[in-house]
Short mmCIF file of C-alpha atoms in Angstrom, two decimals:
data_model
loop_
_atom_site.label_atom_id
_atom_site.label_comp_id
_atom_site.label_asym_id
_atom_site.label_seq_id
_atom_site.Cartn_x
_atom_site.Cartn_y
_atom_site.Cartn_z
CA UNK T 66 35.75 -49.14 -31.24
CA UNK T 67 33.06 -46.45 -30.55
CA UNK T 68 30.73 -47.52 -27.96
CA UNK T 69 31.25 -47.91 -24.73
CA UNK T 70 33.81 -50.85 -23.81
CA UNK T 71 32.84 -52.35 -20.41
CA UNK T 72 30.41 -51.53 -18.19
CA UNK T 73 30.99 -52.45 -14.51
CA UNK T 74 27.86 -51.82 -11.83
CA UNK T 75 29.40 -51.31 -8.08
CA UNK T 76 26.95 -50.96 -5.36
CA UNK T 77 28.58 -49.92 -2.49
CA UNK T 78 27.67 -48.96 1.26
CA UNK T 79 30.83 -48.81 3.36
CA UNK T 80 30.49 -45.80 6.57
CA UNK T 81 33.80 -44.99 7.78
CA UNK T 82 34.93 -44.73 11.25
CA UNK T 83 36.18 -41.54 11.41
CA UNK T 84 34.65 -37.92 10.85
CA UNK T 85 31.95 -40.48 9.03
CA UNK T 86 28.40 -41.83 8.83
CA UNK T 87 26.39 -43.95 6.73
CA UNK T 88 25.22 -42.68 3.59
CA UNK T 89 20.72 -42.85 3.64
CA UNK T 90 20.89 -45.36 0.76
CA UNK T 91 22.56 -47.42 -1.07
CA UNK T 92 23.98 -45.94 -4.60
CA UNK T 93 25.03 -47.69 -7.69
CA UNK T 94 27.82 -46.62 -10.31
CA UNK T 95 27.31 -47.62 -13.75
CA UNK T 96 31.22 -47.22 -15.41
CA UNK T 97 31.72 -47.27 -18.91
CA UNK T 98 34.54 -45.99 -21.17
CA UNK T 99 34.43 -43.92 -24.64
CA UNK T 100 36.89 -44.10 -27.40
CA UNK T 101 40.55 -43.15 -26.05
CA UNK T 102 41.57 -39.84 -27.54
CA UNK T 103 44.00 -40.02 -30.01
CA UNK T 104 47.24 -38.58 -27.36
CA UNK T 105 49.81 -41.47 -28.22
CA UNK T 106 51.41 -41.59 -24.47
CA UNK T 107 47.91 -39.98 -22.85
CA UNK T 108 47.53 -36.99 -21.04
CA UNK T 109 47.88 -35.77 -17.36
CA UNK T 110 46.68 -32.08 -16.66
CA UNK T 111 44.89 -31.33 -19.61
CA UNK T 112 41.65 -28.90 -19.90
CA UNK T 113 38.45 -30.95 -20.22
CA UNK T 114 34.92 -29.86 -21.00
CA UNK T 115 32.11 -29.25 -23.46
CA UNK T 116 30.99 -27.26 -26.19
CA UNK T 117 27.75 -27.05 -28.08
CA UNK T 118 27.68 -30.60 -26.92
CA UNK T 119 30.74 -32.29 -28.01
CA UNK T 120 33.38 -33.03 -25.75
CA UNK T 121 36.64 -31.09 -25.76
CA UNK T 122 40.89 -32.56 -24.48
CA UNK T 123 42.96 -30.07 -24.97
CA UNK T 124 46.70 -29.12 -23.65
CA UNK T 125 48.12 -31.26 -21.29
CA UNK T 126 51.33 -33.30 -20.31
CA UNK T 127 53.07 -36.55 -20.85
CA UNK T 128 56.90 -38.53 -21.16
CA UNK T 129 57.23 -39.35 -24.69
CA UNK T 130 57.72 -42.72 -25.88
CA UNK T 131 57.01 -44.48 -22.56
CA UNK T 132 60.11 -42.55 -21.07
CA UNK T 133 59.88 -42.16 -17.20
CA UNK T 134 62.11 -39.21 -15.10
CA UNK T 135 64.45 -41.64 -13.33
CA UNK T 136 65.27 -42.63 -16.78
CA UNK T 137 65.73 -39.63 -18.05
CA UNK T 138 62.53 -38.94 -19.25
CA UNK T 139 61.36 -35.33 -19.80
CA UNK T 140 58.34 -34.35 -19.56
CA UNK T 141 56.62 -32.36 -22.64
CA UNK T 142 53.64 -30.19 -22.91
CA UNK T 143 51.19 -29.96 -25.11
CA UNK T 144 48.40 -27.29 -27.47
CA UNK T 145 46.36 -29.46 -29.06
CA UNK T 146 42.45 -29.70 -28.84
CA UNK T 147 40.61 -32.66 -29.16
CA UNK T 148 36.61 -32.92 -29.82
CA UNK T 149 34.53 -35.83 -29.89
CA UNK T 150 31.10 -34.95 -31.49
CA UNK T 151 29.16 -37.39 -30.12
CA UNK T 152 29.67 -40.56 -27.78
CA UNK T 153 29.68 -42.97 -31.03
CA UNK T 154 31.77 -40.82 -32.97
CA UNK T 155 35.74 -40.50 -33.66
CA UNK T 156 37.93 -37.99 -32.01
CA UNK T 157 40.12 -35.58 -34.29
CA UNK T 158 42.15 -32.41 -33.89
CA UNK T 159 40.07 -29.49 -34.39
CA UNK T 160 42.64 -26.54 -33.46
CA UNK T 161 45.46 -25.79 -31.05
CA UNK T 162 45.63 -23.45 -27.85
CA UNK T 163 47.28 -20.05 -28.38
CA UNK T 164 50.54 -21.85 -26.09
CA UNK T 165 50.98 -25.67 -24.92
CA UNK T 166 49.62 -25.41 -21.58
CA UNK T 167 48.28 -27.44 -18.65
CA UNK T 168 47.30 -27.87 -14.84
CA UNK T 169 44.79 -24.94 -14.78
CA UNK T 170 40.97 -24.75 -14.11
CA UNK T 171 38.99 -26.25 -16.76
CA UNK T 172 35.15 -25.39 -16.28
CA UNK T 173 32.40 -25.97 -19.07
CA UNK T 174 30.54 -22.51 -18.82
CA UNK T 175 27.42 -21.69 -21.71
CA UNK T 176 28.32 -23.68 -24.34
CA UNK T 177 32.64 -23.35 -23.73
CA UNK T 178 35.40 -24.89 -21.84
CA UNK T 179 36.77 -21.89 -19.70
CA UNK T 180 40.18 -22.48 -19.06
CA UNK T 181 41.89 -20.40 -16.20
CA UNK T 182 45.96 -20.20 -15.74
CA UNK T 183 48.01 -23.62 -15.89
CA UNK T 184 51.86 -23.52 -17.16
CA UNK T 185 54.28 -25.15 -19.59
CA UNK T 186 57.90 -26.15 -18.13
CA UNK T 187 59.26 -22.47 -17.94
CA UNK T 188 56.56 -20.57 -16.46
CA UNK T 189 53.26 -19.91 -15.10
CA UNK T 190 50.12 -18.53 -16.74
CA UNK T 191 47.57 -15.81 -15.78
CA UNK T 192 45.92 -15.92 -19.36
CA UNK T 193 42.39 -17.55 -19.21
CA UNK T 194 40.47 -18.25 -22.14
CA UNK T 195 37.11 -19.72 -23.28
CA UNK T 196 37.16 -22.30 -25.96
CA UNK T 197 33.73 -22.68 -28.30
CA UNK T 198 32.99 -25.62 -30.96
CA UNK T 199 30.48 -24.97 -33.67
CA UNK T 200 30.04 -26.82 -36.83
CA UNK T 201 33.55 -28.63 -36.74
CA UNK T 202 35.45 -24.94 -35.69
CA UNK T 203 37.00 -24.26 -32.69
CA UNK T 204 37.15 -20.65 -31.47
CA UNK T 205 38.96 -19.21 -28.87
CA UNK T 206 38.25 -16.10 -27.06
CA UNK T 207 39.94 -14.45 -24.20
CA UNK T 208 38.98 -13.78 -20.66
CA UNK T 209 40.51 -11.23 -18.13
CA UNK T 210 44.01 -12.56 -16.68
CA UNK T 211 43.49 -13.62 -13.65
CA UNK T 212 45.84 -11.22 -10.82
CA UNK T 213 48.54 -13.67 -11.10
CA UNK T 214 49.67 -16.49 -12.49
CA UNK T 215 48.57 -20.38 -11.09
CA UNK T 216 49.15 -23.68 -11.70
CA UNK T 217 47.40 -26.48 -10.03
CA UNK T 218 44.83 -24.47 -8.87
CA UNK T 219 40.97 -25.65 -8.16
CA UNK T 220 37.53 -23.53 -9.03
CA UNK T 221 33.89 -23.78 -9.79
CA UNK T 222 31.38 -22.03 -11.05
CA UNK T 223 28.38 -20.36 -8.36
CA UNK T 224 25.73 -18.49 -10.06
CA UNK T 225 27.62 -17.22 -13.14
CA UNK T 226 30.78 -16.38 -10.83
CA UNK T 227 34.01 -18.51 -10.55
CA UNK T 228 35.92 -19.00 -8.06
CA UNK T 229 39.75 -19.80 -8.11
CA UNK T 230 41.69 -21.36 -5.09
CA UNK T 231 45.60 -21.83 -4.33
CA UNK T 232 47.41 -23.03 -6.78
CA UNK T 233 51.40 -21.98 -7.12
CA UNK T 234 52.43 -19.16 -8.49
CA UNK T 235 56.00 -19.73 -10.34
CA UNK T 236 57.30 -23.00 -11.16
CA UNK T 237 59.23 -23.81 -7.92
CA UNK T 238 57.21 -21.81 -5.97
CA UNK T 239 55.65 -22.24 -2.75
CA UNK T 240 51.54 -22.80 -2.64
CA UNK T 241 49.11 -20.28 -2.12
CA UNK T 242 46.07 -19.31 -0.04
CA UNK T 243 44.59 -17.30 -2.92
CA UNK T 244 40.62 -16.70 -3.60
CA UNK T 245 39.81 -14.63 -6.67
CA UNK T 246 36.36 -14.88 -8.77
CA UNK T 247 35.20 -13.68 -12.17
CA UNK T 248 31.47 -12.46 -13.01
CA UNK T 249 31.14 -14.26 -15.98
CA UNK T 250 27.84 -12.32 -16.98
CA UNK T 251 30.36 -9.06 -16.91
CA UNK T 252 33.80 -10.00 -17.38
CA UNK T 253 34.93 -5.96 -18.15
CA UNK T 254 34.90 -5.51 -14.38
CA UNK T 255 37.87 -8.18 -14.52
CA UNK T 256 38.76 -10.36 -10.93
CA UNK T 257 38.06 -9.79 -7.52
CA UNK T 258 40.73 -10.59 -4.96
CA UNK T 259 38.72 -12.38 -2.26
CA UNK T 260 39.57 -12.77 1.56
CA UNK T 261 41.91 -16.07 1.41
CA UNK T 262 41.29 -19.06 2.75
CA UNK T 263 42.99 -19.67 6.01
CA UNK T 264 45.04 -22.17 7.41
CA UNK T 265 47.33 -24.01 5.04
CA UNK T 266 48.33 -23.07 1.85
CA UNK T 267 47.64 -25.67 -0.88
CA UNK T 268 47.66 -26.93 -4.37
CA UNK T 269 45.70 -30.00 -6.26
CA UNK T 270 42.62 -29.42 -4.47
CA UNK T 271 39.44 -30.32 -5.52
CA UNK T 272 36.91 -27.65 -5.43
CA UNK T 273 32.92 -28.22 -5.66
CA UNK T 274 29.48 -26.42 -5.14
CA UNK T 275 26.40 -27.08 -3.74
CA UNK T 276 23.85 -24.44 -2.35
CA UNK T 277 25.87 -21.66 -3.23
CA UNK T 278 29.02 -22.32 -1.16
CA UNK T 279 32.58 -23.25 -2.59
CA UNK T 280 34.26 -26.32 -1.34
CA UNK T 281 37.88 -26.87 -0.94
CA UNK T 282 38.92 -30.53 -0.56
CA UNK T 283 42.31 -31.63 0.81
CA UNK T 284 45.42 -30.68 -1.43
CA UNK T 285 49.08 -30.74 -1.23
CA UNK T 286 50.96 -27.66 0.70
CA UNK T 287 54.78 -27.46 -0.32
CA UNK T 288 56.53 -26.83 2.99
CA UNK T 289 60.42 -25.76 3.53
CA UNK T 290 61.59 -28.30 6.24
CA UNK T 291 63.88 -27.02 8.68
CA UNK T 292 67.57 -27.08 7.45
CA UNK T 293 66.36 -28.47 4.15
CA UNK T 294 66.19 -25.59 1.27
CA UNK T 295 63.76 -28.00 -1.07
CA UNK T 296 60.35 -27.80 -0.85
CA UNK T 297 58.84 -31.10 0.67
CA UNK T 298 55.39 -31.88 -0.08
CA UNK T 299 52.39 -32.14 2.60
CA UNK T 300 49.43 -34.11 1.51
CA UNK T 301 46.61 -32.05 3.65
CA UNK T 302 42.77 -34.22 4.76
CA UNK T 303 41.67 -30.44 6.07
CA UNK T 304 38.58 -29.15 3.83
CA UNK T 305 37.18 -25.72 3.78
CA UNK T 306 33.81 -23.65 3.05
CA UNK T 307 33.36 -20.43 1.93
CA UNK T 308 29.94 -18.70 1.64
CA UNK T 309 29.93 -15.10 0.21
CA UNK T 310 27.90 -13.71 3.45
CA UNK T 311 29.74 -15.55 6.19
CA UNK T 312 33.15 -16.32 4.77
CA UNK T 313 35.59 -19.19 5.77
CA UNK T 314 35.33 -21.86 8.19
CA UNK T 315 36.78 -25.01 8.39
CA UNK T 316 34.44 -28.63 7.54
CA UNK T 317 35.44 -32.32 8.75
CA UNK T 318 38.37 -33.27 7.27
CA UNK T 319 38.97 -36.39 4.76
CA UNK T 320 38.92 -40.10 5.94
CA UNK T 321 42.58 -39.28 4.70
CA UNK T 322 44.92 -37.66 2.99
CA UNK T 323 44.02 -36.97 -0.66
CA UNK T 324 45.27 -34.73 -3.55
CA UNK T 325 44.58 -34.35 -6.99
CA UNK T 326 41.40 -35.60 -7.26
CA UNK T 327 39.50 -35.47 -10.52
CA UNK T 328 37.43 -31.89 -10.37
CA UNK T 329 35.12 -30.34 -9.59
CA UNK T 330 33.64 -32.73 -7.03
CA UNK T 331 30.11 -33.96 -8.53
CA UNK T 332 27.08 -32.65 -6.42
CA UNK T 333 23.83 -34.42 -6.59
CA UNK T 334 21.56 -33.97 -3.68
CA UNK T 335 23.20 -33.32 -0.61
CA UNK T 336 26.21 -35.20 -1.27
CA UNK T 337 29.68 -34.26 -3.08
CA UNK T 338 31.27 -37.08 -4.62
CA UNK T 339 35.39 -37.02 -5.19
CA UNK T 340 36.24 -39.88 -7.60
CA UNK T 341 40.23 -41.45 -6.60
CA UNK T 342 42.53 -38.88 -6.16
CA UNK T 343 46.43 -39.83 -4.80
CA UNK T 344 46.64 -39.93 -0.83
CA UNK T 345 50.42 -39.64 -0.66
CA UNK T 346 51.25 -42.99 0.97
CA UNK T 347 53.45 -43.72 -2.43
CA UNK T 348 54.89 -40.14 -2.86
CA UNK T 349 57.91 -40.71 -1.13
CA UNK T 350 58.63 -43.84 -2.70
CA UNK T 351 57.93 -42.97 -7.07
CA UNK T 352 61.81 -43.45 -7.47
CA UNK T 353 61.86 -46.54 -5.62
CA UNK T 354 58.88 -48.29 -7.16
CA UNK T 355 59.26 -46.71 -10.26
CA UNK T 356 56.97 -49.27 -12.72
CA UNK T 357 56.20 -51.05 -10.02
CA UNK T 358 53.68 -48.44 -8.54
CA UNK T 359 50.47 -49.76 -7.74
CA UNK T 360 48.77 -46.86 -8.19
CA UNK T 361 46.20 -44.39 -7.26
CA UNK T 362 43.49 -45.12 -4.39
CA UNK T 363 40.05 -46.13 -6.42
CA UNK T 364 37.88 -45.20 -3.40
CA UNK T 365 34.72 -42.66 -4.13
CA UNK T 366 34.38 -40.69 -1.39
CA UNK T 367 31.03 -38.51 -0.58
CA UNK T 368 31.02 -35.67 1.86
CA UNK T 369 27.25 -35.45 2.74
CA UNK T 370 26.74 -31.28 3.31
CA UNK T 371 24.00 -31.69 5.85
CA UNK T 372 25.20 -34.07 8.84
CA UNK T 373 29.11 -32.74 7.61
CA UNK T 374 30.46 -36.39 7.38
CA UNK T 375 32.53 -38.66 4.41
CA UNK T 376 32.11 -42.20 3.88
CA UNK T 377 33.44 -44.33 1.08
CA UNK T 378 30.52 -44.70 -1.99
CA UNK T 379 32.22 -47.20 -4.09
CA UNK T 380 35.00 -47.78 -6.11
CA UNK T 381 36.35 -46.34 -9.80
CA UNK T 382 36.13 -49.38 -12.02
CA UNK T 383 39.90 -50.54 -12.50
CA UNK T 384 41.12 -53.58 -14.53
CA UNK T 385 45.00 -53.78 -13.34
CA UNK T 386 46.81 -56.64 -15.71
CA UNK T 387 49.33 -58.95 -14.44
CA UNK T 388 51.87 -57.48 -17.25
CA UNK T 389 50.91 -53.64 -15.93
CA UNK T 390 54.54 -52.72 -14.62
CA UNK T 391 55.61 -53.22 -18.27
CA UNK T 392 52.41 -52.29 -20.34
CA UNK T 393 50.32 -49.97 -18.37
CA UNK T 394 48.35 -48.10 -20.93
CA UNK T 395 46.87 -52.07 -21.24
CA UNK T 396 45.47 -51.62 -17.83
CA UNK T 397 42.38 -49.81 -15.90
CA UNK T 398 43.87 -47.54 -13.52
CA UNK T 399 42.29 -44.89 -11.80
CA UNK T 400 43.18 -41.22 -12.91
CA UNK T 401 44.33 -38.78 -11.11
CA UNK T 402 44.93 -34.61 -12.29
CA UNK T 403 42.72 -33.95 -14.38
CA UNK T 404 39.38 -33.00 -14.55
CA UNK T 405 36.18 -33.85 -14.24
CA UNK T 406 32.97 -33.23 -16.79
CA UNK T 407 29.60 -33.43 -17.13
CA UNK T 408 28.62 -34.78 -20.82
CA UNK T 409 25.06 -36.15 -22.13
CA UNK T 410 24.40 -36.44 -18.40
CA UNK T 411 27.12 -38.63 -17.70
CA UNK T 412 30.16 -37.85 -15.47
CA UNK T 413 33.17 -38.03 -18.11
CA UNK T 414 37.29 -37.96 -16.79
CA UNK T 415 39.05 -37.47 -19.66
CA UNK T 416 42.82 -38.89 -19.36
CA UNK T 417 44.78 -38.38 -16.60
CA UNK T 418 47.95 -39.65 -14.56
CA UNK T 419 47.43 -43.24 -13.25
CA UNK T 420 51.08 -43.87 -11.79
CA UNK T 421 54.19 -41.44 -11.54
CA UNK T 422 54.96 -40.31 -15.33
CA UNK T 423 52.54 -42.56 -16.70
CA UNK T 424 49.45 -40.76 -18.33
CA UNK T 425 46.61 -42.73 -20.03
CA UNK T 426 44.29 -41.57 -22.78
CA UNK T 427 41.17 -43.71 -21.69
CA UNK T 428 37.69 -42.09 -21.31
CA UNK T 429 36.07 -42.96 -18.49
CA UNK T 430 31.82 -42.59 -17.63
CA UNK T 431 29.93 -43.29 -14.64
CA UNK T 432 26.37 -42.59 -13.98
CA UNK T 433 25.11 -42.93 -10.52
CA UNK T 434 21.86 -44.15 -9.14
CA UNK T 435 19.90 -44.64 -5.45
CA UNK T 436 19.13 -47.71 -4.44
CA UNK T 437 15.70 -48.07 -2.42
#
């Protein structure tokens, strides 16, 4: 099957009550999906992009052979790369990344997919690399290591700079408040270490741009509780701006908390659009529900940048089956860690986790419209 599956039109106006406002009009999302890539098991945290227009998976996570952790499950990591040439095509393997890798910064950057840190299950990465397609070859160049090494990390690209946020730095670690960039237009000059970003530190933000400012959206920060030595997680709703001439400063906060929302956030306009994302009220409870996890929240949220309020847009397109606790990869969730793309001006997410330790390898598209 090569075109697109099911198309599902949502139009959506719902203000919420809190740090909210209506959005000025109406907006429609137009889903559709492309062929799954061909990841048997699908893939969570993978690098997602394009390149001389064909759209590139590579890297990436999953638990082999429907395996979950409470089973004993383990998860394994991936190098492969993925292209689809064009939306009716067929996916194949073009080439593998120098290491299995995953849970960095993907970015789509003249004609590559930058990718920026990320880890396997022994260690963290500061290597960053630019992948290129050309006439069915992949090439792989590399880009300055970043000071350290992150994983689960957020960034964007502002006027041929990026920008990386948080992120952890060894596997175990606690999360960071670190802010580096990268002039892409001269990458001898290597990173800057920026002022950080203050209050909590966090990981599996979503980052997005508009007007030349860098957005940091909600996250998780890993906190030591008192007379507990493990590190608990703290889903976060605070959000953040930073502007290169005035710095930091704190925006309105989520509707709720949210993590690990596909990214960047989508600007059009003056709105920023995050698309699911998990809002912790599961977390505590993956080894109780185990395949019974309903889960991710499908709510599109949109920060509007001029009046500094969310409200919910619509709804990711989700198909849930009856049979889903046993055969999820037959079901329409919405994903969650990985990223998001921009593709024959479509918004493409490319895989991702739909439940604990269940990745999917479904291509999703939206397109949105106003409504007058």
């Amino acid at each position: 099957m090569h075109l697109i599956k099911k198309i599902v039109i949502i139009l959506c106006f719902i203000p919420m009550r809190n740090n909210a406002q209506d959005i000025l009009s109406k907006v429609a999302f137009t889903w559709g999906r492309l062929q799954d890539f061909p990841s048997r098991g699908g893939l969570a945290g993978a690098y997602v992009g394009v390149s001389n227009n064909a759209l590139i998976v590579a890297g990436g996570t999953n638990f082999p052979d429907d395996t979950r952790p409470w089973s004993g499950g383990k998860k394994k990591w991936y190098d492969t790369i993925y292209v689809l040439d064009k939306p009716t095509g067929e996916w194949k393997v073009a080439g593998h990344l120098p290491k299995a890798s995953g849970y960095g910064v993907a970015l789509t950057y003249n004609n590559s997919l930058l990718c920026f840190g990320g880890g396997d299950a022994e260690q963290n990465f500061n290597a960053c690399i630019a992948i290129s397609y050309n006439k069915g070859k992949v090439n792989i160049t590399s880009l300055p290591n970043m000071p350290v090494p992150l994983i689960n990390a957020c960034g964007a690209i502002i006027n041929d700079k990026v920008f990386i946020a948080g992120g952890i730095e060894t596997p175990g670690g606690k999360t960071t408040n670190h802010f580096f960039s990268l002039d892409l237009k001269d990458t001898a000059k290597g990173w800057s270490v920026l002022p950080s970003f203050p209050g909590a530190s966090r990981m599996l933000s979503t980052a997005g741009t508009l007007n030349n400012n860098f957005y940091v959206f909600g996250g998780v920060e890993l906190q030591n509780i008192q007379g507990d030595t493990a590190l608990r997680r703290k889903y976060l709703k605070s959000c953040l701006i930073y502007n290169a001439a005035t710095g930091w400063r704190q925006i309105a906060d989520l509707p709720y908390t949210l993590a690990a929302a596909p990214g960047p956030a989508f600007g059009e306009g003056n709105m920023l659009y995050l698309f699911s994302g998990d809002d912790g009220a599961n977390a505590e409870r993956n080894n109780e529900l185990k395949d019974q996890h309903p889960g991710f929240t499908n709510n599109i949220l949109a920060y509007n940048i001029e009046t500094n309020t969310w409200s919910i847009a619509g709804k990711v397109a989700v198909d849930i089956k009856p049979d889903a606790d046993r055969f999820p990869l037959k079901s329409l969730y919405a994903p969650v860690t990985t990223p998001l793309t921009i593709w024959n001006n479509k918004i493409i997410i490319a895989g991702g986790e739909v439940r604990p330790a269940v990745r999917t390898s479904k291509v999703l598209t939206v397109t949105i419209d106003k409504q007058n």
